[in-house]
Short mmCIF file of C-alpha atoms in Angstrom, two decimals:
data_model
loop_
_atom_site.label_atom_id
_atom_site.label_comp_id
_atom_site.label_asym_id
_atom_site.label_seq_id
_atom_site.Cartn_x
_atom_site.Cartn_y
_atom_site.Cartn_z
CA MET Q 1 -54.77 59.42 -53.11
CA MET Q 2 -57.00 56.54 -54.05
CA ALA Q 3 -60.65 57.28 -54.71
CA LEU Q 4 -63.22 55.92 -52.28
CA LYS Q 5 -64.48 53.41 -54.80
CA GLY Q 6 -61.01 52.05 -55.46
CA LYS Q 7 -60.44 51.59 -51.73
CA ARG Q 8 -63.69 49.67 -51.38
CA VAL Q 9 -62.83 47.39 -54.29
CA LEU Q 10 -59.38 46.78 -52.82
CA LEU Q 11 -60.77 45.94 -49.38
CA LEU Q 12 -63.42 43.68 -50.88
CA SER Q 13 -60.84 41.80 -52.96
CA ILE Q 14 -58.64 41.24 -49.91
CA PHE Q 15 -61.71 40.03 -48.03
CA LEU Q 16 -62.60 37.53 -50.79
CA LEU Q 17 -59.01 36.28 -50.93
CA LEU Q 18 -59.19 35.83 -47.17
CA LEU Q 19 -62.32 33.68 -47.48
CA ALA Q 20 -60.62 31.51 -50.09
CA PHE Q 21 -57.54 31.17 -47.92
CA SER Q 22 -59.72 30.20 -44.93
CA LEU Q 23 -61.04 27.23 -46.92
CA PHE Q 24 -57.49 26.28 -47.88
CA ALA Q 25 -56.46 26.50 -44.21
CA LEU Q 26 -59.18 23.95 -43.37
CA SER Q 27 -57.72 21.53 -45.90
CA VAL Q 28 -54.14 21.47 -44.58
CA GLY Q 29 -52.62 20.28 -41.30
CA SER Q 30 -50.48 17.65 -39.66
CA ALA Q 31 -53.19 14.95 -39.92
CA GLU Q 32 -53.14 13.34 -43.37
CA ILE Q 33 -56.64 13.49 -44.85
CA GLU Q 34 -57.53 12.04 -48.20
CA SER Q 35 -59.48 14.50 -50.37
CA PRO Q 36 -60.22 17.01 -47.58
CA TRP Q 37 -62.34 19.16 -49.91
CA ARG Q 38 -65.12 16.55 -49.87
CA TYR Q 39 -65.46 17.05 -46.11
CA ILE Q 40 -65.17 20.82 -46.33
CA PHE Q 41 -67.92 21.23 -48.89
CA SER Q 42 -70.16 18.55 -47.36
CA PRO Q 43 -70.04 19.13 -43.60
CA SER Q 44 -72.65 16.37 -43.18
CA LEU Q 45 -70.14 13.62 -44.14
CA THR Q 46 -69.05 11.94 -40.90
CA GLY Q 47 -65.88 10.17 -39.89
CA PRO Q 48 -62.48 11.01 -38.34
CA ALA Q 49 -61.67 13.37 -41.21
CA HIS Q 50 -64.84 15.34 -40.54
CA ASP Q 51 -63.88 15.64 -36.87
CA VAL Q 52 -60.34 16.83 -37.64
CA ILE Q 53 -61.60 19.46 -40.06
CA TRP Q 54 -64.68 20.69 -38.26
CA GLN Q 55 -63.77 20.21 -34.61
CA ILE Q 56 -60.06 20.92 -34.58
CA ARG Q 57 -59.19 23.02 -37.61
CA PHE Q 58 -62.40 25.01 -38.01
CA PRO Q 59 -62.38 26.57 -34.50
CA ARG Q 60 -58.70 27.33 -34.93
CA VAL Q 61 -59.23 29.04 -38.31
CA LEU Q 62 -62.13 31.04 -36.89
CA ALA Q 63 -60.07 31.99 -33.83
CA ALA Q 64 -57.21 33.16 -36.04
CA LEU Q 65 -59.61 35.35 -38.03
CA LEU Q 66 -61.28 36.78 -34.92
CA VAL Q 67 -58.10 37.38 -32.92
CA GLY Q 68 -56.33 38.83 -35.97
CA ALA Q 69 -59.26 41.21 -36.53
CA ALA Q 70 -59.26 42.16 -32.84
CA LEU Q 71 -55.53 42.93 -32.91
CA GLY Q 72 -55.93 44.94 -36.11
CA VAL Q 73 -58.79 47.02 -34.70
CA ALA Q 74 -56.98 47.51 -31.37
CA GLY Q 75 -53.85 48.62 -33.21
CA ALA Q 76 -55.77 51.07 -35.40
CA LEU Q 77 -57.49 52.52 -32.32
CA SER Q 78 -54.22 52.94 -30.42
CA GLN Q 79 -52.56 54.78 -33.28
CA SER Q 80 -55.50 57.14 -33.77
CA ALA Q 81 -56.12 57.65 -30.07
CA THR Q 82 -52.51 58.63 -29.35
CA ASN Q 83 -52.12 60.45 -32.69
CA ASN Q 84 -48.93 58.45 -32.98
CA PRO Q 85 -48.22 56.12 -35.89
CA LEU Q 86 -45.81 54.11 -33.73
CA ALA Q 87 -48.26 53.31 -30.96
CA ASP Q 88 -49.59 49.80 -30.51
CA PRO Q 89 -51.56 48.28 -27.64
CA SER Q 90 -48.40 46.93 -26.05
CA ILE Q 91 -46.95 50.41 -25.93
CA ILE Q 92 -49.34 51.69 -23.29
CA GLY Q 93 -49.18 48.55 -21.16
CA THR Q 94 -52.51 47.05 -22.20
CA SER Q 95 -51.07 43.75 -23.47
CA ALA Q 96 -48.78 43.34 -20.48
CA GLY Q 97 -51.67 44.10 -18.10
CA ALA Q 98 -53.82 41.50 -19.82
CA SER Q 99 -50.99 38.93 -19.64
CA LEU Q 100 -50.45 39.65 -15.97
CA GLY Q 101 -54.17 39.35 -15.13
CA ALA Q 102 -54.50 36.09 -17.06
CA THR Q 103 -51.28 34.62 -15.64
CA ILE Q 104 -52.28 35.36 -12.07
CA ALA Q 105 -55.74 33.88 -12.61
CA VAL Q 106 -54.35 30.69 -14.15
CA LEU Q 107 -51.63 30.18 -11.52
CA LEU Q 108 -54.06 30.78 -8.66
CA ASN Q 109 -56.26 28.06 -10.19
CA ILE Q 110 -59.13 30.50 -10.57
CA ALA Q 111 -59.30 29.91 -14.28
CA GLU Q 112 -58.16 27.79 -17.20
CA ILE Q 113 -56.66 29.20 -20.36
CA GLY Q 114 -59.32 30.06 -22.94
CA THR Q 115 -62.24 30.23 -20.53
CA LEU Q 116 -64.38 33.16 -19.49
CA PRO Q 117 -62.79 33.65 -16.03
CA THR Q 118 -59.33 34.02 -17.62
CA THR Q 119 -60.70 36.57 -20.05
CA ILE Q 120 -62.32 38.51 -17.22
CA ALA Q 121 -59.02 38.46 -15.30
CA ALA Q 122 -57.22 39.64 -18.45
CA VAL Q 123 -59.77 42.42 -19.05
CA ILE Q 124 -59.33 43.56 -15.43
CA GLY Q 125 -55.53 43.49 -15.83
CA ALA Q 126 -55.68 45.38 -19.12
CA LEU Q 127 -58.09 48.01 -17.78
CA LEU Q 128 -56.02 48.53 -14.62
CA ALA Q 129 -52.86 48.93 -16.71
CA THR Q 130 -54.69 51.37 -18.99
CA LEU Q 131 -56.02 53.44 -16.08
CA LEU Q 132 -52.62 53.40 -14.37
CA THR Q 133 -51.04 54.77 -17.54
CA PHE Q 134 -53.78 57.37 -17.97
CA ALA Q 135 -53.67 58.50 -14.34
CA SER Q 136 -50.00 59.43 -14.70
CA SER Q 137 -50.13 61.23 -18.04
CA ARG Q 138 -51.70 64.39 -19.40
CA SER Q 139 -50.91 64.30 -23.10
CA ALA Q 140 -50.58 61.80 -25.92
CA LEU Q 141 -46.78 61.94 -25.72
CA GLN Q 142 -46.67 61.37 -21.96
CA LEU Q 143 -49.12 58.54 -22.44
CA VAL Q 144 -46.69 56.73 -24.72
CA ILE Q 145 -43.70 57.27 -22.42
CA VAL Q 146 -45.54 56.29 -19.23
CA GLY Q 147 -47.09 53.38 -21.16
CA ILE Q 148 -43.71 51.98 -22.15
CA ALA Q 149 -42.68 52.06 -18.48
CA THR Q 150 -45.94 50.44 -17.34
CA SER Q 151 -45.51 47.80 -20.01
CA ALA Q 152 -41.94 47.00 -18.95
CA LEU Q 153 -42.98 46.81 -15.31
CA LEU Q 154 -45.92 44.48 -15.88
CA SER Q 155 -44.02 42.24 -18.33
CA ALA Q 156 -41.27 41.87 -15.75
CA LEU Q 157 -43.89 40.83 -13.19
CA VAL Q 158 -45.28 38.18 -15.58
CA GLY Q 159 -41.76 36.81 -16.16
CA LEU Q 160 -41.03 36.80 -12.44
CA ILE Q 161 -44.26 35.00 -11.56
CA LEU Q 162 -43.71 32.37 -14.25
CA THR Q 163 -40.12 31.81 -13.02
CA VAL Q 164 -40.93 31.38 -9.34
CA ALA Q 165 -44.19 29.46 -9.89
CA ASN Q 166 -43.21 25.88 -9.18
CA ARG Q 167 -45.82 24.36 -11.43
CA PRO Q 168 -45.55 21.61 -14.01
CA ASP Q 169 -47.85 23.54 -16.32
CA ALA Q 170 -45.74 26.70 -16.08
CA ARG Q 171 -44.05 25.65 -19.33
CA SER Q 172 -47.33 25.58 -21.19
CA ILE Q 173 -48.23 28.93 -19.68
CA SER Q 174 -44.99 30.45 -20.85
CA PHE Q 175 -45.46 28.89 -24.30
CA TRP Q 176 -48.89 30.48 -24.35
CA SER Q 177 -47.51 33.81 -23.18
CA LEU Q 178 -45.45 33.78 -26.39
CA GLY Q 179 -48.64 33.33 -28.36
CA SER Q 180 -50.18 30.15 -29.76
CA LEU Q 181 -53.51 29.10 -31.18
CA ALA Q 182 -52.89 25.44 -30.33
CA LEU Q 183 -55.06 25.54 -27.23
CA VAL Q 184 -58.11 26.94 -29.02
CA THR Q 185 -61.31 24.86 -28.88
CA SER Q 186 -64.81 25.50 -30.12
CA LYS Q 187 -65.62 26.77 -26.62
CA SER Q 188 -63.13 29.60 -27.17
CA ILE Q 189 -65.13 30.73 -30.19
CA TYR Q 190 -68.29 31.24 -28.15
CA LEU Q 191 -66.31 33.71 -26.08
CA LEU Q 192 -64.19 35.32 -28.81
CA ALA Q 193 -66.89 35.88 -31.40
CA PRO Q 194 -69.43 37.97 -29.45
CA VAL Q 195 -66.86 40.03 -27.52
CA ILE Q 196 -64.71 40.83 -30.54
CA LEU Q 197 -67.59 41.50 -32.93
CA ILE Q 198 -69.49 43.78 -30.52
CA THR Q 199 -66.40 45.69 -29.38
CA SER Q 200 -65.21 46.18 -32.97
CA ALA Q 201 -68.65 47.44 -33.96
CA ILE Q 202 -68.55 50.02 -31.14
CA ALA Q 203 -65.04 50.95 -32.25
CA TRP Q 204 -66.33 51.54 -35.77
CA PHE Q 205 -69.11 53.79 -34.46
CA ILE Q 206 -66.82 56.01 -32.38
CA SER Q 207 -63.95 55.94 -34.85
CA GLN Q 208 -65.14 58.93 -36.86
CA LYS Q 209 -64.78 61.08 -33.75
CA LEU Q 210 -61.22 59.83 -33.29
CA ASP Q 211 -60.31 61.52 -36.59
CA LEU Q 212 -60.39 64.79 -34.62
CA LEU Q 213 -57.43 63.68 -32.49
CA ALA Q 214 -55.24 64.00 -35.60
CA LEU Q 215 -55.60 67.78 -35.09
CA GLY Q 216 -53.63 67.57 -31.85
CA ASP Q 217 -54.90 67.95 -28.28
CA ARG Q 218 -54.81 71.73 -28.22
CA GLU Q 219 -56.98 72.12 -31.30
CA VAL Q 220 -59.41 69.48 -29.97
CA ARG Q 221 -59.78 71.51 -26.76
CA PHE Q 222 -60.37 74.66 -28.83
CA LEU Q 223 -63.27 72.73 -30.39
CA GLY Q 224 -64.75 72.34 -26.90
CA LEU Q 225 -63.92 68.64 -26.58
CA ASN Q 226 -61.83 66.72 -24.07
CA PRO Q 227 -59.10 64.76 -25.92
CA GLN Q 228 -58.10 62.65 -22.90
CA ARG Q 229 -61.71 61.52 -22.42
CA MET Q 230 -62.03 60.53 -26.09
CA ARG Q 231 -58.77 58.67 -25.77
CA LEU Q 232 -59.77 56.90 -22.58
CA PHE Q 233 -62.93 55.56 -24.22
CA ALA Q 234 -60.86 54.21 -27.10
CA PHE Q 235 -58.45 52.57 -24.68
CA ILE Q 236 -61.24 50.84 -22.79
CA LEU Q 237 -62.24 49.23 -26.10
CA ILE Q 238 -58.58 48.38 -26.77
CA ALA Q 239 -58.29 46.80 -23.31
CA ILE Q 240 -61.31 44.56 -23.95
CA LEU Q 241 -60.09 43.51 -27.41
CA ILE Q 242 -56.53 42.84 -26.31
CA ALA Q 243 -57.54 41.05 -23.13
CA THR Q 244 -59.90 38.76 -25.02
CA ALA Q 245 -57.19 37.96 -27.55
CA VAL Q 246 -54.40 37.54 -25.00
CA SER Q 247 -56.44 35.35 -22.64
CA THR Q 248 -57.22 32.93 -25.46
CA VAL Q 249 -54.05 32.80 -27.54
CA GLY Q 250 -51.40 34.74 -25.58
CA SER Q 251 -49.56 37.84 -26.79
CA ILE Q 252 -48.85 37.90 -30.47
CA ALA Q 253 -46.02 40.15 -31.49
CA PHE Q 254 -46.14 42.96 -34.01
CA LEU Q 255 -49.53 42.26 -35.57
CA ALA Q 256 -51.36 45.14 -33.88
CA LEU Q 257 -48.73 47.53 -35.21
CA ALA Q 258 -48.36 46.04 -38.70
CA ALA Q 259 -52.02 45.51 -39.65
CA PRO Q 260 -53.22 49.13 -39.28
CA HIS Q 261 -50.02 50.40 -40.90
CA ILE Q 262 -50.39 48.21 -43.94
CA THR Q 263 -54.02 49.38 -44.10
CA ARG Q 264 -52.97 53.04 -43.84
CA PHE Q 265 -50.68 52.60 -46.82
CA LEU Q 266 -53.43 50.95 -48.82
CA ILE Q 267 -56.44 53.15 -48.01
CA GLY Q 268 -55.35 56.18 -45.97
CA PRO Q 269 -55.85 57.45 -42.42
CA ARG Q 270 -59.62 57.98 -42.05
CA ASN Q 271 -60.69 55.90 -39.09
CA ARG Q 272 -63.89 54.31 -40.32
CA PRO Q 273 -62.40 52.57 -43.35
CA LEU Q 274 -59.17 52.11 -41.37
CA ILE Q 275 -60.94 50.09 -38.67
CA ILE Q 276 -62.57 47.78 -41.22
CA GLY Q 277 -59.38 47.46 -43.25
CA SER Q 278 -57.23 46.75 -40.19
CA ALA Q 279 -59.67 44.03 -39.10
CA VAL Q 280 -59.46 42.35 -42.52
CA ILE Q 281 -55.66 42.71 -42.83
CA GLY Q 282 -55.15 41.60 -39.21
CA ALA Q 283 -57.34 38.54 -39.77
CA ALA Q 284 -55.47 37.70 -42.98
CA LEU Q 285 -52.02 38.08 -41.38
CA LEU Q 286 -52.88 35.93 -38.37
CA LEU Q 287 -54.60 33.18 -40.35
CA PHE Q 288 -51.67 33.06 -42.74
CA ALA Q 289 -49.19 32.99 -39.85
CA ASP Q 290 -51.09 30.32 -37.94
CA THR Q 291 -51.53 28.12 -40.99
CA ALA Q 292 -47.79 28.37 -41.57
CA ALA Q 293 -47.09 27.74 -37.87
CA ARG Q 294 -48.91 24.41 -37.89
CA THR Q 295 -47.97 23.13 -41.36
CA VAL Q 296 -44.33 24.07 -41.92
CA ALA Q 297 -42.83 21.40 -39.65
CA PRO Q 298 -45.64 19.04 -38.58
CA PRO Q 299 -46.34 17.76 -36.00
CA PHE Q 300 -44.36 20.53 -34.32
CA GLU Q 301 -45.74 24.03 -34.12
CA LEU Q 302 -43.69 27.16 -34.55
CA PRO Q 303 -44.35 30.06 -32.15
CA ILE Q 304 -46.83 32.24 -33.99
CA GLY Q 305 -45.29 35.51 -32.84
CA LEU Q 306 -42.18 34.65 -34.84
CA ILE Q 307 -44.20 34.15 -38.00
CA THR Q 308 -46.35 37.28 -37.64
CA SER Q 309 -43.09 39.25 -37.42
CA LEU Q 310 -41.54 37.30 -40.31
CA ILE Q 311 -44.51 38.08 -42.56
CA GLY Q 312 -45.60 41.47 -41.25
CA ALA Q 313 -42.23 43.21 -41.04
CA PRO Q 314 -41.16 42.74 -44.70
CA ILE Q 315 -44.60 43.82 -45.96
CA LEU Q 316 -44.42 46.95 -43.83
CA ILE Q 317 -40.87 47.76 -44.97
CA LEU Q 318 -41.77 47.21 -48.64
CA LEU Q 319 -44.80 49.47 -48.41
CA LEU Q 320 -42.76 52.16 -46.66
CA ARG Q 321 -40.07 52.02 -49.34
CA ARG Q 322 -42.60 52.22 -52.13
CA SER Q 323 -44.39 55.23 -50.73
CA GLY Q 324 -41.40 57.40 -49.93
CA GLU Q 325 -40.81 58.68 -46.46
CA VAL Q 326 -44.26 59.92 -45.61
CA TRP Q 327 -46.33 58.62 -42.73
CA ARG Q 328 -49.89 57.86 -43.65
CA MET P 1 -66.36 93.89 -27.03
CA ILE P 2 -63.42 92.33 -25.20
CA LYS P 3 -62.55 94.10 -21.97
CA ILE P 4 -59.15 93.44 -20.40
CA ASP P 5 -58.83 95.22 -17.06
CA SER P 6 -55.58 95.07 -15.04
CA ILE P 7 -55.02 91.37 -15.59
CA SER P 8 -52.00 89.33 -14.49
CA LEU P 9 -50.92 86.22 -16.35
CA ALA P 10 -48.57 83.46 -15.26
CA TYR P 11 -47.29 80.14 -16.53
CA GLY P 12 -46.88 78.09 -13.37
CA ALA P 13 -44.73 80.15 -11.01
CA ARG P 14 -43.45 82.47 -13.74
CA THR P 15 -45.37 85.75 -14.03
CA VAL P 16 -45.59 86.82 -17.66
CA MET P 17 -47.73 89.91 -17.43
CA GLU P 18 -48.92 92.17 -14.64
CA ASP P 19 -51.64 94.81 -14.37
CA PHE P 20 -52.34 94.93 -18.09
CA SER P 21 -55.43 96.64 -19.54
CA ALA P 22 -56.86 97.00 -23.05
CA GLU P 23 -60.11 97.05 -24.95
CA ILE P 24 -60.89 95.36 -28.24
CA SER P 25 -63.99 96.50 -30.09
CA LEU P 26 -66.21 94.30 -32.21
CA SER P 27 -65.65 94.02 -35.98
CA SER P 28 -62.09 95.19 -35.74
CA ILE P 29 -58.60 93.92 -36.37
CA THR P 30 -56.22 94.14 -33.44
CA ALA P 31 -52.54 93.28 -33.60
CA ILE P 32 -50.60 92.30 -30.49
CA VAL P 33 -46.92 93.17 -30.95
CA GLY P 34 -43.81 93.15 -28.79
CA SER P 35 -40.42 91.52 -28.50
CA ASN P 36 -39.80 87.83 -27.90
CA GLY P 37 -41.05 86.43 -24.61
CA VAL P 38 -43.03 89.54 -23.68
CA GLY P 39 -46.25 87.51 -23.52
CA LYS P 40 -48.04 88.00 -26.86
CA SER P 41 -49.11 84.39 -27.26
CA THR P 42 -49.89 84.20 -23.54
CA LEU P 43 -52.31 87.10 -23.86
CA LEU P 44 -53.89 85.41 -26.88
CA ALA P 45 -54.28 82.18 -24.87
CA ALA P 46 -56.00 84.14 -22.08
CA ILE P 47 -58.45 85.74 -24.53
CA ALA P 48 -59.06 82.26 -25.99
CA GLY P 49 -60.04 81.07 -22.50
CA GLU P 50 -57.22 78.53 -22.60
CA LEU P 51 -55.18 80.13 -19.82
CA SER P 52 -56.82 81.44 -16.63
CA ILE P 53 -55.93 84.93 -15.48
CA GLN P 54 -54.33 85.33 -12.03
CA SER P 55 -56.14 88.56 -11.21
CA GLY P 56 -58.13 91.32 -12.91
CA VAL P 57 -61.07 91.13 -15.28
CA LEU P 58 -61.28 89.59 -18.76
CA GLU P 59 -64.73 89.82 -20.34
CA ILE P 60 -66.17 88.97 -23.73
CA ASN P 61 -69.41 90.88 -24.39
CA GLY P 62 -69.82 91.65 -20.70
CA ARG P 63 -69.35 88.08 -19.54
CA ASP P 64 -66.28 86.82 -17.69
CA VAL P 65 -64.27 84.44 -19.88
CA SER P 66 -63.91 81.96 -17.01
CA GLU P 67 -67.71 81.58 -16.91
CA PHE P 68 -67.86 80.19 -20.45
CA SER P 69 -67.95 76.41 -20.76
CA ASP P 70 -65.58 74.76 -23.26
CA LYS P 71 -68.52 74.23 -25.62
CA GLU P 72 -69.66 77.86 -25.31
CA LEU P 73 -66.15 79.11 -26.06
CA ALA P 74 -65.93 76.79 -29.05
CA ALA P 75 -69.13 78.37 -30.36
CA ILE P 76 -67.81 81.94 -30.30
CA ARG P 77 -64.10 81.80 -31.01
CA SER P 78 -61.59 79.90 -33.07
CA VAL P 79 -57.82 79.87 -32.79
CA ALA P 80 -55.10 79.38 -35.39
CA GLN P 81 -51.96 78.11 -33.74
CA GLN P 82 -48.55 79.38 -34.76
CA SER P 83 -47.20 75.98 -35.73
CA HIS P 84 -48.81 72.62 -36.04
CA SER P 85 -47.35 69.17 -36.62
CA TYR P 86 -49.42 66.46 -38.20
CA TRP P 87 -48.55 62.77 -37.97
CA MET P 88 -51.45 61.23 -39.82
CA ALA P 89 -51.59 61.76 -43.57
CA TYR P 90 -55.08 63.18 -44.05
CA SER P 91 -55.51 65.37 -47.10
CA ALA P 92 -55.44 69.13 -46.52
CA GLU P 93 -59.16 69.24 -47.32
CA GLU P 94 -59.92 66.48 -44.81
CA ILE P 95 -58.04 68.47 -42.16
CA LEU P 96 -60.08 71.58 -43.01
CA ARG P 97 -63.29 69.60 -42.62
CA LEU P 98 -62.41 67.90 -39.33
CA GLY P 99 -64.54 69.45 -36.60
CA ASN P 100 -66.17 71.63 -39.27
CA GLU P 101 -68.52 69.04 -40.72
CA SER P 102 -71.46 71.45 -40.97
CA VAL P 103 -69.53 74.03 -43.01
CA SER P 104 -70.81 74.46 -46.56
CA ASP P 105 -68.82 73.68 -49.70
CA SER P 106 -69.16 77.30 -50.78
CA ARG P 107 -67.42 78.52 -47.61
CA LEU P 108 -64.61 76.05 -48.23
CA ASN P 109 -64.32 77.21 -51.85
CA HIS P 110 -64.34 80.85 -50.76
CA LEU P 111 -61.51 80.23 -48.30
CA SER P 112 -59.43 78.16 -50.69
CA THR P 113 -59.67 80.90 -53.32
CA HIS P 114 -58.85 83.82 -51.02
CA LEU P 115 -56.18 82.05 -48.99
CA VAL P 116 -54.70 80.42 -52.13
CA LEU P 117 -55.14 76.81 -51.03
CA THR P 118 -56.68 75.30 -54.15
CA SER P 119 -53.48 73.89 -55.63
CA PHE P 120 -52.66 71.73 -52.59
CA LEU P 121 -56.08 70.95 -51.12
CA GLN P 122 -55.86 67.31 -52.18
CA GLN P 123 -52.27 66.84 -51.04
CA ARG P 124 -51.41 65.04 -47.83
CA ILE P 125 -51.09 67.43 -44.90
CA THR P 126 -47.79 65.80 -43.92
CA GLU P 127 -46.27 66.87 -47.26
CA LEU P 128 -47.11 70.59 -47.15
CA SER P 129 -44.58 73.39 -46.73
CA GLY P 130 -44.57 75.58 -43.63
CA GLY P 131 -46.37 78.43 -45.40
CA GLN P 132 -49.02 76.14 -46.91
CA LEU P 133 -49.60 74.48 -43.54
CA GLN P 134 -50.00 77.87 -41.89
CA ARG P 135 -52.60 79.00 -44.45
CA ILE P 136 -54.52 75.76 -43.84
CA GLU P 137 -54.39 76.57 -40.13
CA ILE P 138 -55.72 80.09 -40.77
CA ALA P 139 -58.45 78.71 -43.06
CA ARG P 140 -59.50 76.25 -40.33
CA ALA P 141 -59.96 79.21 -37.96
CA PHE P 142 -62.28 80.94 -40.44
CA MET P 143 -64.25 77.85 -41.52
CA ARG P 144 -67.11 78.07 -39.03
CA GLU P 145 -67.59 81.85 -39.36
CA LEU P 146 -67.39 82.52 -35.62
CA PRO P 147 -67.52 86.09 -34.26
CA LEU P 148 -64.01 86.04 -32.76
CA VAL P 149 -60.92 84.71 -34.54
CA LEU P 150 -57.54 84.57 -32.78
CA LEU P 151 -54.42 84.12 -34.90
CA ASP P 152 -50.96 83.41 -33.52
CA GLU P 153 -48.31 84.82 -35.93
CA PRO P 154 -50.30 84.34 -39.15
CA PHE P 155 -47.56 85.97 -41.25
CA ALA P 156 -44.58 84.03 -39.87
CA SER P 157 -43.97 81.71 -42.85
CA GLN P 158 -45.66 83.73 -45.62
CA ASP P 159 -43.94 85.37 -48.56
CA LEU P 160 -44.81 88.98 -49.50
CA ALA P 161 -47.52 88.04 -52.02
CA SER P 162 -49.21 85.71 -49.54
CA GLN P 163 -49.00 88.36 -46.80
CA GLY P 164 -50.81 90.78 -49.13
CA SER P 165 -53.62 88.36 -49.85
CA LEU P 166 -53.92 87.49 -46.16
CA ILE P 167 -54.31 91.18 -45.26
CA GLU P 168 -57.01 91.67 -47.93
CA PHE P 169 -58.78 88.55 -46.65
CA PHE P 170 -58.67 89.70 -43.00
CA LYS P 171 -60.10 93.12 -43.98
CA ALA P 172 -62.95 91.45 -45.89
CA GLU P 173 -63.74 89.24 -42.90
CA ARG P 174 -63.82 92.32 -40.66
CA GLU P 175 -66.34 93.91 -43.04
CA VAL P 176 -68.78 91.03 -42.42
CA GLY P 177 -68.50 91.66 -38.67
CA ARG P 178 -65.76 89.37 -37.47
CA THR P 179 -63.39 90.44 -34.71
CA ILE P 180 -59.81 89.42 -35.44
CA VAL P 181 -56.99 89.46 -32.91
CA LEU P 182 -53.57 88.50 -34.20
CA VAL P 183 -50.11 88.23 -32.78
CA ALA P 184 -47.56 89.78 -35.13
CA HIS P 185 -43.83 89.85 -35.11
CA ARG P 186 -43.28 92.93 -37.20
CA ASP P 187 -42.87 96.65 -36.71
CA ARG P 188 -45.86 98.91 -36.28
CA GLY P 189 -45.42 100.54 -39.68
CA ALA P 190 -46.27 97.28 -41.44
CA LEU P 191 -49.48 96.98 -39.44
CA GLU P 192 -51.20 100.26 -40.20
CA TRP P 193 -54.09 98.40 -41.86
CA CYS P 194 -55.04 97.15 -38.36
CA ASP P 195 -57.60 99.10 -36.32
CA GLN P 196 -55.60 98.83 -33.13
CA ILE P 197 -52.10 97.82 -32.13
CA ILE P 198 -51.43 96.57 -28.62
CA ASP P 199 -47.73 96.99 -27.94
CA LEU P 200 -46.59 94.90 -25.00
CA ASN P 201 -43.10 96.40 -24.76
#
């Protein structure tokens, strides 16, 4: 097992690489810009190139980092809270609930994608889905089974609504429901940044307590604590993180499962470092995927969910192979 | 003292035990024995306050077990479960420390010496053998030095040498005043070092 200092150095190096890659991501895109670095390092230079970099690409890069971090943290919380290395926020219906809430709000013309009302609708959807799952389950295992059912039910409702909605913009909604950062503007950042940073900070504070859930529900009760209550609190945080992410960029496949797993393999299961590591790895995966999505075949964009799976899955499989058959 | 006076125990609609009485004195080792399905673990769960009794009286130091809050119970008794699966790869030492953050290093060292844990304390809990995992479970129950320790089948996966060191360890813990109640799956002859044997057959 890696010493604490080694883990910190590893996390810090990944973080520095991520910063460097963020700058690179600002410099590439479908618009041809001559010597983009001049505009990146001197934000005061004006002109169309400045606008492309700082008003189109910059919010998108920031959004990728924030949403990736949110998905990583939410994934880490769901695994710890259910004491199940296979759990991710979609498994207990949170993502589907958020999608349903956001879809209904957009189709009823209450809200536009990426605005506060959509996020509120998504948070309500995610919380209702979470509570529905919790109300019908007593243990971590039941939670996962009931959650899969809730998730299937709510996803079917989203599909049904999008099919019957006779709306010209239904196509863009369904594109968004597959996940895309193309609709992100600087306004989205004002919403994403505070919600994701505050919720992740709270997650970090409570995460040490979530370590106890690794002992199993029975042992936690012997310690005089209520495991379902600890879990519910974690899932409220998950609901907020997922809903904020989903309402801005849609559902992004696999990232919330892959990021905490990759982190587990690198630094182990303790929740405090795991939360920070999953945020960094999640941010890195999503920024990498989004940069690929918008630069591989310009001016077309690839669905980002495809790329997160294309990148995340091989990394996860490689790490698993290297470490033998032990869950971490 | 633990007073058990004509209690009945049930899991849902299935009655496991009826009109059962016993007394367990402080600073003693009591073994609960009996054939499969006779209700040994059920009785242990009732003493732990995990399972409510259907009728009768179950008191710890003169106070009805049902009157204790979860926190109060956690402050007087610990339980080692018979088997335990872990999914997250904490080290064995991290598992020992979870929920026992205030326990001193010297207590941990004492336990790892007497329960023979030292060689695998830094290994991942998911990689331990059944016997090692069980000794970690027993060590967890003794970490916080609570007055009452309940052990479900502590000898199940132990070889003869380990059983011997466990017995010596339990006796030493009794000498410092702890009350130990254990479920055992062995004949009475092998349990003569216990102060009392409750035979449920």
